Amino acid sequence: MIHVRDLKKIYKVPVKQPGVWASVRSLFDREYREVRAVDGITFDIAAGERVGFLGPNGAGKTTTLKMMTGLLHPTSGEVSVSGFTPKHRDDAFLRTVTLVMGQKQQLLWDLPPTETFALHRALYDLDLRAWKESLDELVELLGLAAFMDQPARNLSLGQRMRCELAAALLHRPKILFLDEPTIGLDVEAQVIVRAFVSAYHARHGATLLLTSHDMDDVAAMVDRVLLIDQGVIRFDGSLPELARRFGSGRRLVVRDAHADFSSIGLTRAGETWEVTVDASDINARLSAVLARSPAAEVTVSDPPLEDVLRKAFGESRPAAAP
Amino acid sequence: MSRLTRATQIGSALIRTSLLTAMQYRSDLAFDAFAGLLRTIATSAPLLLVFQRDQTIAGWTLPEAAWVMSLYLLMQGILGGLVEPNLGEVVESVRSGNFDLVLMKPADAQLLVSVRTVAPSHIWDVLASILLAGWAVSQGGAPTPVNALVAFGLLICGLASMYALWLMAISLSFWFVRVDNLRFLLWSAADAGRWPIQVFSGWARTVLTFVIPVALLTSFPAMALRGQWDLSALATAAGVAVTFVVASRLAWTRALASYTSASS
């Protein structure tokens, strides 16, 4: 479905020293330096996969996404999406994909979303029946009926984002590129967006590529993670594999307000007791907990994704030169 | 579906939403309409003022010069109403990165940016152009069918050239983020098109024919209506139009390839 080979995007950015004289000099003799935003990445994504691109700011996630959508032309390397070369912007390719950007909007600002939907019908050349069927489904899944006839500028951010998703998916794309789709949304709207994306994936078997800094997005919407840092892939695998590779162990949470587990190394966090231990230690620690309180409610899970990623980003960076 | 049918379908959908947007704010629409009417009057008035003093200018009588003005108003209506407002839009969307979402649509991006916004107040220009043409016909007799046909051909060449010039200006916004001043420069230069080209000296005529080819759109068709045309004039107009259109398409394609989007 998606094949990326040794993909690079290198920018030339001007370098300027501070001060008036340096500014005058840079008018005539400008110095540049190379920024390797994406530095030779290779991966494959199968149809129907849900993949998250994770990394700190400036890691190269969005640049990679934009090269896969054809918005940016690679400096070198190859990208093939559903058999197309994205930068050629074939009509058939653009009908297969969609891009949702949490920080940018395509709704017509002064008009109700229904007008954007009508415009998209013309842009994607959808016949009336297919368009109506798709619209009805999206209106129902996203709960748009109550506000889709109000001008977009009068909608809340959450309502706008739901309409943005509808506009982006009216043509029933097979590949969804989601660039921080929940950024700035309140918790309720985030939950709606995540549930909708998962439902769309389940109904239409779409391939999902997501960038996000929100770990709840990642946990809810993807199965596979590509960890990108400084333009290269540092990890490619499932979420549990990521936790095993970078997580420091397993997290044990015991809900028992009456017992005291401090002597076996657990710390109290409100109603619960918690500890993160090495995977090989988990059985012994679990036995100790149950010996003290056989009826305790016990949960064993991977450590929080935030902790795993913090550690992953820390470890993935090459050691600084002395 | 042919490319032309599809382009017409998309173009009309875009113009429809632009008009809906314009009608969303009633007071703005009324004010724009009033300002547009004043602009149309201000554009045409100098012609009458000049002819109050002289019977002819550079060999052109008032009805003949009215054709030039009529064609200039038509250009102002089409370029100002359909093309020029989009220059500002594209500059802003390239700067903000919203142009990403234009590029994601399965339609020619050039078409999408060319008719995304319309300025309905320019309808006065088109109406005044028709009125002025009607008056010129009533004063000087109707042009022969052949002359009218040649004038129409020249008009198309001129419109295509001027549109291409604007597209090249839009393309520049991909490399130079601040090209707003170019809009004013282009209008100022195009302003010369409201006068018969014989009014200007040699080098200015060359500029108005080959660099900012507004004369192709105004003086050349007006001369054709008087029967003043030959094959070399037609070939020149067609050559200029083809050169401009090809160059603008190349500039546009190169601009898209070098689009750097904006950081999110």
Coordinates of C-alpha atoms in Angstrom, one line a residue:
Chain A
M1 CA 0.0 0.0 0.0
I2 CA 2.6 2.5 1.1
H3 CA 6.3 2.1 0.3
V4 CA 9.0 4.5 1.4
R5 CA 12.6 4.0 0.4
D6 CA 15.6 6.1 1.6
L7 CA 13.4 9.2 1.7
K8 CA 15.2 12.5 2.3
K9 CA 14.1 16.1 2.6
I10 CA 16.9 18.6 3.0
Y11 CA 16.2 22.4 3.4
K12 CA 18.7 25.2 2.9
V13 CA 18.1 27.8 5.5
P14 CA 19.9 31.2 5.7
V15 CA 22.2 31.7 8.6
K16 CA 22.5 35.3 9.8
Q17 CA 24.7 36.7 12.6
P18 CA 23.0 39.3 14.9
G19 CA 23.5 43.0 14.3
V20 CA 22.9 45.6 11.7
W21 CA 26.2 45.1 9.9
A22 CA 25.6 41.4 9.6
S23 CA 22.2 42.1 8.2
V24 CA 23.6 44.5 5.6
R25 CA 26.3 41.9 4.7
S26 CA 23.7 39.1 4.4
L27 CA 22.0 41.2 1.7
F28 CA 25.0 40.6 -0.6
D29 CA 26.7 37.5 0.8
R30 CA 24.2 35.1 2.4
E31 CA 25.4 32.0 4.2
Y32 CA 23.2 28.9 4.2
R33 CA 23.2 25.7 6.2
E34 CA 21.5 22.4 5.5
V35 CA 18.7 21.2 7.7
R36 CA 18.1 17.4 7.2
A37 CA 14.4 17.4 8.1
V38 CA 14.0 13.7 6.9
D39 CA 17.3 11.9 6.6
G40 CA 16.9 8.6 4.7
I41 CA 13.9 6.7 6.1
T42 CA 12.5 3.4 4.8
F43 CA 9.3 1.6 5.8
D44 CA 6.3 -0.1 4.4
I45 CA 2.6 0.1 5.5
A46 CA 0.1 -2.5 4.5
A47 CA -3.6 -1.7 3.6
G48 CA -5.7 -1.3 6.7
E49 CA -2.9 -0.7 9.1
R50 CA -3.1 2.1 11.8
V51 CA 0.2 3.7 12.2
G52 CA 1.3 6.5 14.4
F53 CA 4.3 8.8 13.7
L54 CA 5.7 9.9 17.0
G55 CA 8.6 12.1 17.8
P56 CA 9.5 15.4 19.5
N57 CA 8.8 18.8 17.7
G58 CA 11.0 19.1 14.6
A59 CA 11.6 15.4 14.4
G60 CA 10.4 15.1 10.8
K61 CA 7.0 13.5 11.3
T62 CA 4.9 16.1 9.5
T63 CA 7.5 16.5 6.8
T64 CA 7.3 12.8 6.2
L65 CA 3.5 12.9 6.1
K66 CA 3.5 15.8 3.7
M67 CA 5.8 14.0 1.3
M68 CA 3.5 11.0 1.5
T69 CA 0.6 13.3 0.5
G70 CA 2.5 15.0 -2.3
L71 CA 2.5 18.4 -0.7
L72 CA 6.3 18.4 -0.4
H73 CA 8.6 17.1 -3.1
P74 CA 11.4 14.8 -1.6
T75 CA 15.0 15.9 -2.1
S76 CA 15.7 12.2 -2.8
G77 CA 14.3 8.7 -2.3
E78 CA 11.1 7.1 -3.3
V79 CA 7.5 7.3 -2.0
S80 CA 4.7 5.1 -3.4
V81 CA 1.2 5.4 -2.0
S82 CA -1.4 3.0 -3.4
G83 CA 0.8 2.6 -6.6
F84 CA 1.0 6.4 -7.1
T85 CA 3.9 8.8 -6.8
P86 CA 2.3 11.5 -4.5
K87 CA 4.2 14.5 -5.9
H88 CA 2.6 14.0 -9.3
R89 CA -0.8 14.8 -7.7
D90 CA -2.8 12.4 -9.9
D91 CA -6.5 12.9 -9.6
A92 CA -7.0 9.2 -8.8
F93 CA -4.4 9.5 -6.0
L94 CA -6.0 12.5 -4.5
R95 CA -9.4 10.8 -4.5
T96 CA -7.8 7.8 -2.6
V97 CA -6.4 9.9 0.3
T98 CA -7.4 12.6 2.6
L99 CA -5.5 15.0 5.0
V100 CA -6.9 16.3 8.2
M101 CA -4.8 18.9 9.9
G102 CA -5.7 19.9 13.4
Q103 CA -4.2 23.4 13.0
K104 CA -5.6 24.2 9.6
Q105 CA -9.1 24.3 8.3
Q106 CA -10.8 23.9 5.0
L107 CA -14.4 24.8 6.0
L108 CA -15.7 28.0 4.3
W109 CA -15.4 30.3 7.3
D110 CA -18.4 32.5 6.6
L111 CA -20.8 29.8 5.4
P112 CA -22.4 26.8 7.0
P113 CA -20.5 23.5 6.7
T114 CA -23.3 22.3 4.4
E115 CA -21.8 24.7 1.7
T116 CA -18.4 23.2 2.1
F117 CA -19.9 19.7 1.7
A118 CA -21.6 20.9 -1.5
L119 CA -18.4 22.4 -2.8
H120 CA -16.6 19.1 -2.1
R121 CA -19.2 17.2 -4.1
A122 CA -18.2 19.3 -7.1
L123 CA -14.4 19.1 -6.4
Y124 CA -14.5 15.3 -6.0
D125 CA -17.1 14.9 -8.8
L126 CA -19.3 12.7 -6.6
D127 CA -22.7 11.7 -7.9
L128 CA -25.6 12.9 -5.9
R129 CA -26.5 9.5 -4.4
A130 CA -23.0 8.6 -3.3
W131 CA -22.5 12.0 -1.9
K132 CA -25.8 11.9 0.1
E133 CA -25.2 8.4 1.3
S134 CA -21.7 9.4 2.5
L135 CA -22.9 12.6 4.1
D136 CA -25.8 10.9 5.9
E137 CA -23.3 8.4 7.4
L138 CA -20.9 11.1 8.5
V139 CA -23.7 13.3 10.0
E140 CA -24.9 10.4 12.0
L141 CA -21.4 9.2 13.2
L142 CA -20.2 12.7 14.1
G143 CA -23.5 14.0 15.3
L144 CA -23.5 17.1 13.0
A145 CA -27.2 17.5 12.5
A146 CA -27.7 20.1 15.2
F147 CA -25.2 22.7 13.9
M148 CA -24.2 22.0 10.3
D149 CA -26.4 24.8 9.0
Q150 CA -24.7 27.5 11.2
P151 CA -21.8 29.5 9.8
A152 CA -18.5 27.8 10.6
R153 CA -17.2 30.9 12.4
N154 CA -20.0 30.5 14.9
L155 CA -19.2 26.9 15.8
S156 CA -17.1 25.7 18.7
L157 CA -13.6 24.3 18.0
G158 CA -14.9 20.8 18.7
Q159 CA -17.9 21.2 16.4
R160 CA -15.7 22.7 13.7
M161 CA -13.3 19.8 13.9
R162 CA -16.1 17.3 13.5
C163 CA -17.3 19.1 10.4
E164 CA -13.7 19.2 9.1
L165 CA -13.6 15.4 9.5
A166 CA -16.8 15.1 7.6
A167 CA -15.6 17.4 4.8
A168 CA -12.3 15.4 4.6
L169 CA -14.1 12.0 4.4
L170 CA -17.0 12.8 2.1
H171 CA -15.3 11.1 -0.8
R172 CA -14.7 7.9 1.3
P173 CA -10.9 7.9 1.1
K174 CA -9.0 4.7 1.6
I175 CA -6.0 6.3 3.3
L176 CA -6.3 8.9 6.1
F177 CA -3.4 11.2 7.0
L178 CA -4.2 12.8 10.3
D179 CA -1.8 15.5 11.5
E180 CA -2.5 16.2 15.2
P181 CA -6.3 15.9 14.7
T182 CA -7.2 16.6 18.4
I183 CA -4.9 19.5 19.1
G184 CA -6.6 22.2 21.1
L185 CA -9.8 20.2 21.6
D186 CA -11.5 19.6 25.0
V187 CA -11.6 16.1 26.4
E188 CA -15.1 15.4 25.2
A189 CA -14.4 16.5 21.6
Q190 CA -11.1 14.4 21.7
V191 CA -13.1 11.3 22.7
I192 CA -15.6 11.9 19.9
V193 CA -12.8 12.3 17.3
R194 CA -11.0 9.2 18.4
A195 CA -14.1 7.1 18.5
F196 CA -15.1 8.4 15.0
V197 CA -11.8 7.6 13.5
S198 CA -11.8 4.1 14.9
A199 CA -15.4 3.6 13.7
Y200 CA -14.4 4.8 10.2
H201 CA -11.4 2.5 10.1
A202 CA -13.6 -0.5 11.2
R203 CA -16.4 0.3 8.7
H204 CA -14.2 1.0 5.6
G205 CA -10.9 -0.8 6.4
A206 CA -9.1 2.5 5.8
T207 CA -5.4 2.8 6.3
L208 CA -4.6 5.4 9.0
L209 CA -1.5 7.5 9.5
L210 CA -1.4 9.7 12.5
T211 CA 0.9 12.2 14.0
S212 CA 0.1 13.4 17.5
H213 CA 1.7 14.5 20.7
D214 CA -1.3 13.2 22.6
M215 CA -0.6 9.8 23.9
D216 CA -4.3 9.1 24.3
D217 CA -4.7 9.6 20.6
V218 CA -1.9 7.1 20.0
A219 CA -3.3 4.5 22.4
A220 CA -6.8 4.8 20.9
M221 CA -6.1 5.1 17.2
V222 CA -2.9 3.2 16.3
D223 CA -1.5 -0.3 16.5
R224 CA 1.9 0.4 15.1
V225 CA 4.4 3.1 16.0
L226 CA 7.2 4.7 14.0
L227 CA 9.4 6.7 16.3
I228 CA 11.1 9.5 14.3
D229 CA 13.8 11.7 15.8
Q230 CA 16.2 14.0 14.0
G231 CA 14.9 12.8 10.6
V232 CA 15.5 9.1 11.1
I233 CA 13.4 6.2 12.3
R234 CA 14.5 5.0 15.8
F235 CA 11.8 2.4 16.3
D236 CA 9.2 0.6 14.2
G237 CA 6.8 -1.8 16.0
S238 CA 3.7 -2.3 17.9
L239 CA 2.7 -0.4 21.1
P240 CA 3.4 -3.3 23.4
E241 CA 6.8 -3.8 21.7
L242 CA 7.5 -0.1 22.2
A243 CA 6.6 -0.5 25.9
R244 CA 8.9 -3.6 26.3
R245 CA 11.8 -1.9 24.5
F246 CA 11.7 1.4 26.2
G247 CA 9.5 0.9 29.2
S248 CA 11.4 0.1 32.4
G249 CA 9.0 -2.7 33.3
R250 CA 5.4 -3.4 34.2
R251 CA 3.1 -1.3 36.2
L252 CA 1.2 -2.8 39.1
V253 CA -1.8 -1.0 40.4
V254 CA -3.7 -2.3 43.5
R255 CA -7.1 -0.8 44.6
D256 CA -7.5 -1.5 48.3
A257 CA -8.1 1.5 50.6
H258 CA -7.6 -0.5 53.8
A259 CA -4.4 -2.5 53.4
D260 CA -0.9 -1.1 53.6
F261 CA 1.5 -2.2 50.9
S262 CA 4.3 0.2 51.7
S263 CA 6.5 -2.5 53.2
I264 CA 6.6 -4.4 49.8
G265 CA 7.6 -1.2 47.9
L266 CA 4.3 0.1 46.7
T267 CA 3.5 3.8 47.0
R268 CA 0.0 5.2 47.7
A269 CA -1.7 7.4 45.1
G270 CA -5.1 8.3 46.4
E271 CA -7.3 5.2 46.5
T272 CA -4.7 3.0 44.9
W273 CA -1.2 1.7 45.5
E274 CA 1.3 1.6 42.6
V275 CA 4.7 0.4 41.6
T276 CA 6.6 -0.1 38.3
V277 CA 8.9 -3.1 38.4
D278 CA 11.0 -5.1 36.0
A279 CA 9.0 -7.6 34.0
S280 CA 10.9 -10.6 35.7
D281 CA 9.8 -9.3 39.1
I282 CA 6.2 -8.9 38.5
N283 CA 5.1 -12.4 39.6
A284 CA 6.9 -12.2 42.9
R285 CA 5.5 -8.7 43.6
L286 CA 2.0 -9.9 42.6
S287 CA 2.2 -12.9 45.0
A288 CA 3.3 -10.5 47.8
V289 CA 0.3 -8.3 47.2
L290 CA -2.2 -11.1 47.1
A291 CA -0.7 -12.7 50.3
R292 CA -1.5 -9.5 52.2
S293 CA -4.9 -8.8 50.6
P294 CA -6.3 -11.8 48.7
A295 CA -9.4 -9.8 47.7
A296 CA -7.6 -6.8 46.3
E297 CA -8.4 -5.5 42.8
V298 CA -5.1 -5.8 40.9
T299 CA -4.2 -4.4 37.5
V300 CA -0.9 -5.1 35.6
S301 CA -0.2 -2.9 32.6
D302 CA 2.5 -1.4 30.5
P303 CA 3.9 1.8 32.0
P304 CA 2.2 5.0 30.8
L305 CA 3.0 5.8 27.2
E306 CA 4.3 9.3 28.1
D307 CA 7.0 7.6 30.3
V308 CA 7.9 5.2 27.6
L309 CA 8.2 7.9 25.0
R310 CA 10.2 10.2 27.2
K311 CA 12.6 7.4 27.8
A312 CA 12.6 6.4 24.1
F313 CA 13.4 9.9 22.9
G314 CA 16.1 10.2 25.5
E315 CA 17.7 6.9 24.5
S316 CA 17.2 7.3 20.8
R317 CA 19.3 10.4 20.6
P318 CA 23.0 9.7 19.9
A319 CA 25.3 10.7 22.7
A320 CA 26.5 14.3 22.4
A321 CA 30.0 14.8 21.3
P322 CA 32.3 15.7 24.2
Chain B
M1 CA -16.1 13.9 -18.6
S2 CA -13.9 16.2 -20.6
R3 CA -11.3 18.4 -18.9
L4 CA -13.2 21.5 -20.0
T5 CA -16.6 20.3 -18.6
R6 CA -14.9 19.4 -15.3
A7 CA -13.1 22.8 -15.1
T8 CA -16.5 24.5 -15.8
Q9 CA -18.2 22.4 -13.1
I10 CA -15.5 23.2 -10.5
G11 CA -15.2 26.9 -11.6
S12 CA -19.0 27.4 -11.2
A13 CA -19.1 25.7 -7.8
L14 CA -16.3 27.9 -6.6
I15 CA -17.8 31.1 -8.0
R16 CA -21.1 30.1 -6.4
T17 CA -19.6 29.7 -2.9
S18 CA -17.7 33.0 -3.4
L19 CA -20.9 34.8 -4.2
L20 CA -22.7 33.2 -1.2
T21 CA -19.8 34.4 1.0
A22 CA -20.1 37.9 -0.5
M23 CA -23.8 37.9 0.2
Q24 CA -23.3 36.8 3.8
Y25 CA -22.5 40.3 4.9
R26 CA -25.3 42.6 3.6
S27 CA -23.7 45.9 4.7
D28 CA -20.3 45.0 3.3
L29 CA -22.0 44.0 0.0
A30 CA -23.9 47.3 -0.2
F31 CA -20.7 49.3 0.6
D32 CA -18.7 47.4 -1.9
A33 CA -21.4 47.9 -4.5
F34 CA -21.3 51.7 -3.9
A35 CA -17.5 51.8 -3.9
G36 CA -17.5 49.7 -7.1
L37 CA -19.9 52.2 -8.8
L38 CA -17.6 55.1 -7.8
R39 CA -14.6 53.2 -9.1
T40 CA -16.3 52.6 -12.5
I41 CA -17.2 56.3 -12.8
A42 CA -13.7 57.4 -11.8
T43 CA -12.2 55.1 -14.4
S44 CA -14.4 56.3 -17.2
A45 CA -14.7 60.0 -16.3
P46 CA -11.2 61.1 -17.5
L47 CA -12.1 60.1 -21.1
L48 CA -15.0 62.6 -21.2
L49 CA -12.9 65.3 -19.6
V50 CA -10.2 65.0 -22.2
F51 CA -12.7 65.1 -25.1
Q52 CA -14.4 68.2 -23.7
R53 CA -11.2 70.1 -24.8
D54 CA -10.1 68.2 -27.9
Q55 CA -12.1 66.6 -30.8
T56 CA -9.5 63.8 -31.2
I57 CA -6.6 62.4 -29.3
A58 CA -3.8 60.7 -31.2
G59 CA -6.2 60.4 -34.1
W60 CA -9.0 58.8 -32.2
T61 CA -12.5 60.3 -32.0
L62 CA -14.5 60.0 -28.8
P63 CA -16.7 57.1 -30.0
E64 CA -13.5 55.3 -31.1
A65 CA -11.7 56.0 -27.8
A66 CA -14.9 54.8 -26.0
W67 CA -14.2 51.4 -27.4
V68 CA -10.8 51.4 -25.8
M69 CA -12.4 52.4 -22.5
S70 CA -15.1 49.8 -22.9
L71 CA -12.6 47.1 -23.4
Y72 CA -10.5 48.4 -20.4
L73 CA -13.6 48.3 -18.2
L74 CA -14.3 44.7 -19.3
M75 CA -10.7 43.8 -18.4
Q76 CA -11.1 45.6 -15.0
G77 CA -14.3 43.7 -14.5
I78 CA -12.9 40.2 -15.3
L79 CA -9.4 40.5 -13.8
G80 CA -10.5 42.6 -10.9
G81 CA -13.6 40.6 -10.2
L82 CA -12.3 37.1 -10.8
V83 CA -8.6 36.9 -10.9
E84 CA -7.0 39.7 -8.8
P85 CA -8.8 39.0 -5.5
N86 CA -7.2 35.6 -5.5
L87 CA -3.7 36.9 -5.6
G88 CA -4.1 38.2 -2.0
E89 CA -5.8 34.9 -1.0
V90 CA -3.0 32.7 -2.4
V91 CA -0.2 34.9 -0.8
E92 CA -1.9 34.5 2.6
S93 CA -2.6 30.8 2.2
V94 CA 1.0 30.1 1.1
R95 CA 2.2 32.1 4.1
S96 CA 0.0 30.2 6.6
G97 CA 0.3 26.8 5.0
N98 CA -3.4 26.5 4.3
F99 CA -2.4 26.1 0.7
D100 CA -1.8 22.4 1.7
L101 CA -5.5 21.8 1.7
V102 CA -5.9 23.3 -1.9
L103 CA -3.2 20.9 -3.1
M104 CA -5.0 18.0 -1.6
K105 CA -8.0 18.4 -3.9
P106 CA -8.3 16.3 -7.1
A107 CA -8.5 19.4 -9.4
D108 CA -6.1 21.6 -11.1
A109 CA -4.6 23.8 -8.4
Q110 CA -4.2 26.7 -10.9
L111 CA -8.0 26.6 -11.5
L112 CA -8.7 26.4 -7.7
V113 CA -6.6 29.5 -6.9
S114 CA -7.8 31.5 -9.9
V115 CA -11.5 31.6 -9.1
R116 CA -11.6 30.9 -5.4
T117 CA -12.7 34.4 -4.5
V118 CA -14.8 36.8 -6.6
A119 CA -15.4 40.5 -6.1
P120 CA -19.0 41.0 -7.2
S121 CA -18.7 44.8 -7.1
H122 CA -16.8 44.6 -10.4
I123 CA -20.1 43.8 -12.1
W124 CA -20.4 47.7 -12.5
D125 CA -17.3 47.6 -14.7
V126 CA -18.9 45.0 -17.0
L127 CA -22.2 46.8 -17.1
A128 CA -20.4 50.1 -17.9
S129 CA -18.4 48.4 -20.6
I130 CA -21.5 47.1 -22.3
L131 CA -23.2 50.6 -22.0
L132 CA -20.1 52.3 -23.4
A133 CA -19.9 49.8 -26.3
G134 CA -23.5 50.3 -27.1
W135 CA -23.0 54.1 -27.2
A136 CA -19.9 53.7 -29.4
V137 CA -21.9 51.6 -31.8
S138 CA -24.8 54.1 -31.9
Q139 CA -22.3 56.9 -32.6
G140 CA -20.0 55.4 -35.1
G141 CA -21.9 52.5 -36.7
A142 CA -21.6 48.9 -36.0
P143 CA -18.3 47.1 -36.9
T144 CA -18.3 44.6 -39.8
P145 CA -18.7 41.0 -38.7
V146 CA -15.1 40.2 -39.8
N147 CA -13.7 43.2 -37.8
A148 CA -15.8 42.2 -34.8
L149 CA -14.5 38.6 -35.0
V150 CA -10.9 39.8 -35.3
A151 CA -11.4 42.1 -32.3
F152 CA -12.9 39.2 -30.3
G153 CA -9.9 37.1 -31.1
L154 CA -7.5 39.8 -30.0
L155 CA -9.6 40.3 -26.9
I156 CA -9.2 36.6 -26.0
C157 CA -5.4 36.9 -26.6
G158 CA -5.2 40.0 -24.4
L159 CA -7.3 38.4 -21.6
A160 CA -5.2 35.2 -21.7
S161 CA -1.9 37.3 -21.6
M162 CA -3.1 39.5 -18.7
Y163 CA -4.4 36.4 -16.7
A164 CA -1.0 34.7 -17.3
L165 CA 0.8 37.8 -16.0
W166 CA -1.3 37.7 -12.8
L167 CA -0.6 34.0 -12.5
M168 CA 3.1 34.6 -12.7
A169 CA 2.7 37.2 -9.9
I170 CA 0.8 34.6 -7.8
S171 CA 3.6 32.1 -8.5
L172 CA 6.2 34.5 -7.1
S173 CA 4.5 34.3 -3.8
F174 CA 5.9 30.8 -3.3
W175 CA 9.4 32.1 -3.3
F176 CA 8.9 35.7 -2.0
V177 CA 6.4 35.7 0.7
R178 CA 5.6 39.4 0.5
V179 CA 4.4 40.1 -3.1
D180 CA 1.4 42.2 -2.1
N181 CA 3.0 45.3 -3.7
L182 CA 3.1 43.5 -7.0
R183 CA -0.7 43.8 -7.1
F184 CA -0.5 47.6 -7.0
L185 CA 2.3 47.7 -9.5
L186 CA 0.4 45.5 -12.0
W187 CA -2.8 47.6 -11.7
S188 CA -0.8 50.8 -12.1
A189 CA 0.8 49.6 -15.2
A190 CA -2.5 48.1 -16.6
D191 CA -4.1 51.5 -16.0
A192 CA -2.3 52.8 -19.1
G193 CA -4.6 50.4 -21.1
R194 CA -7.5 52.8 -20.9
W195 CA -5.9 55.2 -23.4
P196 CA -5.3 54.4 -27.1
I197 CA -1.8 53.1 -27.5
Q198 CA -0.9 55.9 -30.0
V199 CA -1.0 58.3 -27.0
F200 CA 2.3 56.8 -25.8
S201 CA 5.9 57.0 -27.1
G202 CA 7.7 54.1 -28.8
W203 CA 9.2 52.4 -25.8
A204 CA 6.0 52.6 -23.8
R205 CA 4.1 51.0 -26.7
T206 CA 6.5 48.1 -26.6
V207 CA 6.1 47.7 -22.9
L208 CA 2.3 47.8 -23.1
T209 CA 2.3 45.2 -26.0
F210 CA 5.0 42.8 -24.9
V211 CA 5.8 43.2 -21.1
I212 CA 2.5 44.2 -19.6
P213 CA 0.4 43.4 -22.6
V214 CA -2.7 45.4 -21.7
A215 CA -2.8 47.0 -25.2
L216 CA -3.6 43.6 -26.6
L217 CA -6.8 43.7 -24.6
T218 CA -7.8 47.3 -25.3
S219 CA -6.2 49.3 -28.1
F220 CA -5.6 46.3 -30.5
P221 CA -9.2 45.1 -30.5
A222 CA -10.5 48.7 -30.7
M223 CA -8.3 49.3 -33.7
A224 CA -9.6 46.0 -35.3
L225 CA -13.2 47.3 -34.8
R226 CA -12.1 50.3 -37.0
G227 CA -10.7 47.9 -39.6
Q228 CA -7.1 48.7 -38.6
W229 CA -5.7 45.2 -38.4
D230 CA -3.5 43.0 -40.5
L231 CA -2.2 39.4 -40.2
S232 CA 1.1 40.5 -38.5
A233 CA -0.9 42.2 -35.7
L234 CA -2.9 39.0 -35.2
A235 CA 0.2 36.8 -35.3
T236 CA 1.9 39.2 -32.8
A237 CA -1.1 39.0 -30.4
A238 CA -1.3 35.2 -30.7
G239 CA 2.5 34.9 -30.2
V240 CA 2.4 37.1 -27.1
A241 CA -0.6 35.2 -25.6
V242 CA 1.0 31.8 -26.2
T243 CA 4.3 32.9 -24.8
F244 CA 2.7 34.3 -21.7
V245 CA 0.4 31.3 -21.1
V246 CA 3.2 28.8 -21.5
A247 CA 5.6 30.9 -19.3
S248 CA 2.9 31.2 -16.6
R249 CA 2.2 27.5 -16.6
L250 CA 5.9 26.8 -16.3
A251 CA 6.2 29.3 -13.5
W252 CA 3.2 27.8 -11.7
T253 CA 4.5 24.2 -12.0
R254 CA 7.9 25.3 -10.7
A255 CA 6.3 27.2 -7.9
L256 CA 4.3 24.1 -6.8
A257 CA 7.5 22.0 -6.9
S258 CA 9.3 24.4 -4.6
Y259 CA 6.3 24.8 -2.2
T260 CA 7.7 24.4 1.3
S261 CA 4.4 24.4 3.2
A262 CA 4.5 25.9 6.7
S263 CA 5.6 24.3 9.9
S264 CA 2.7 23.0 12.0

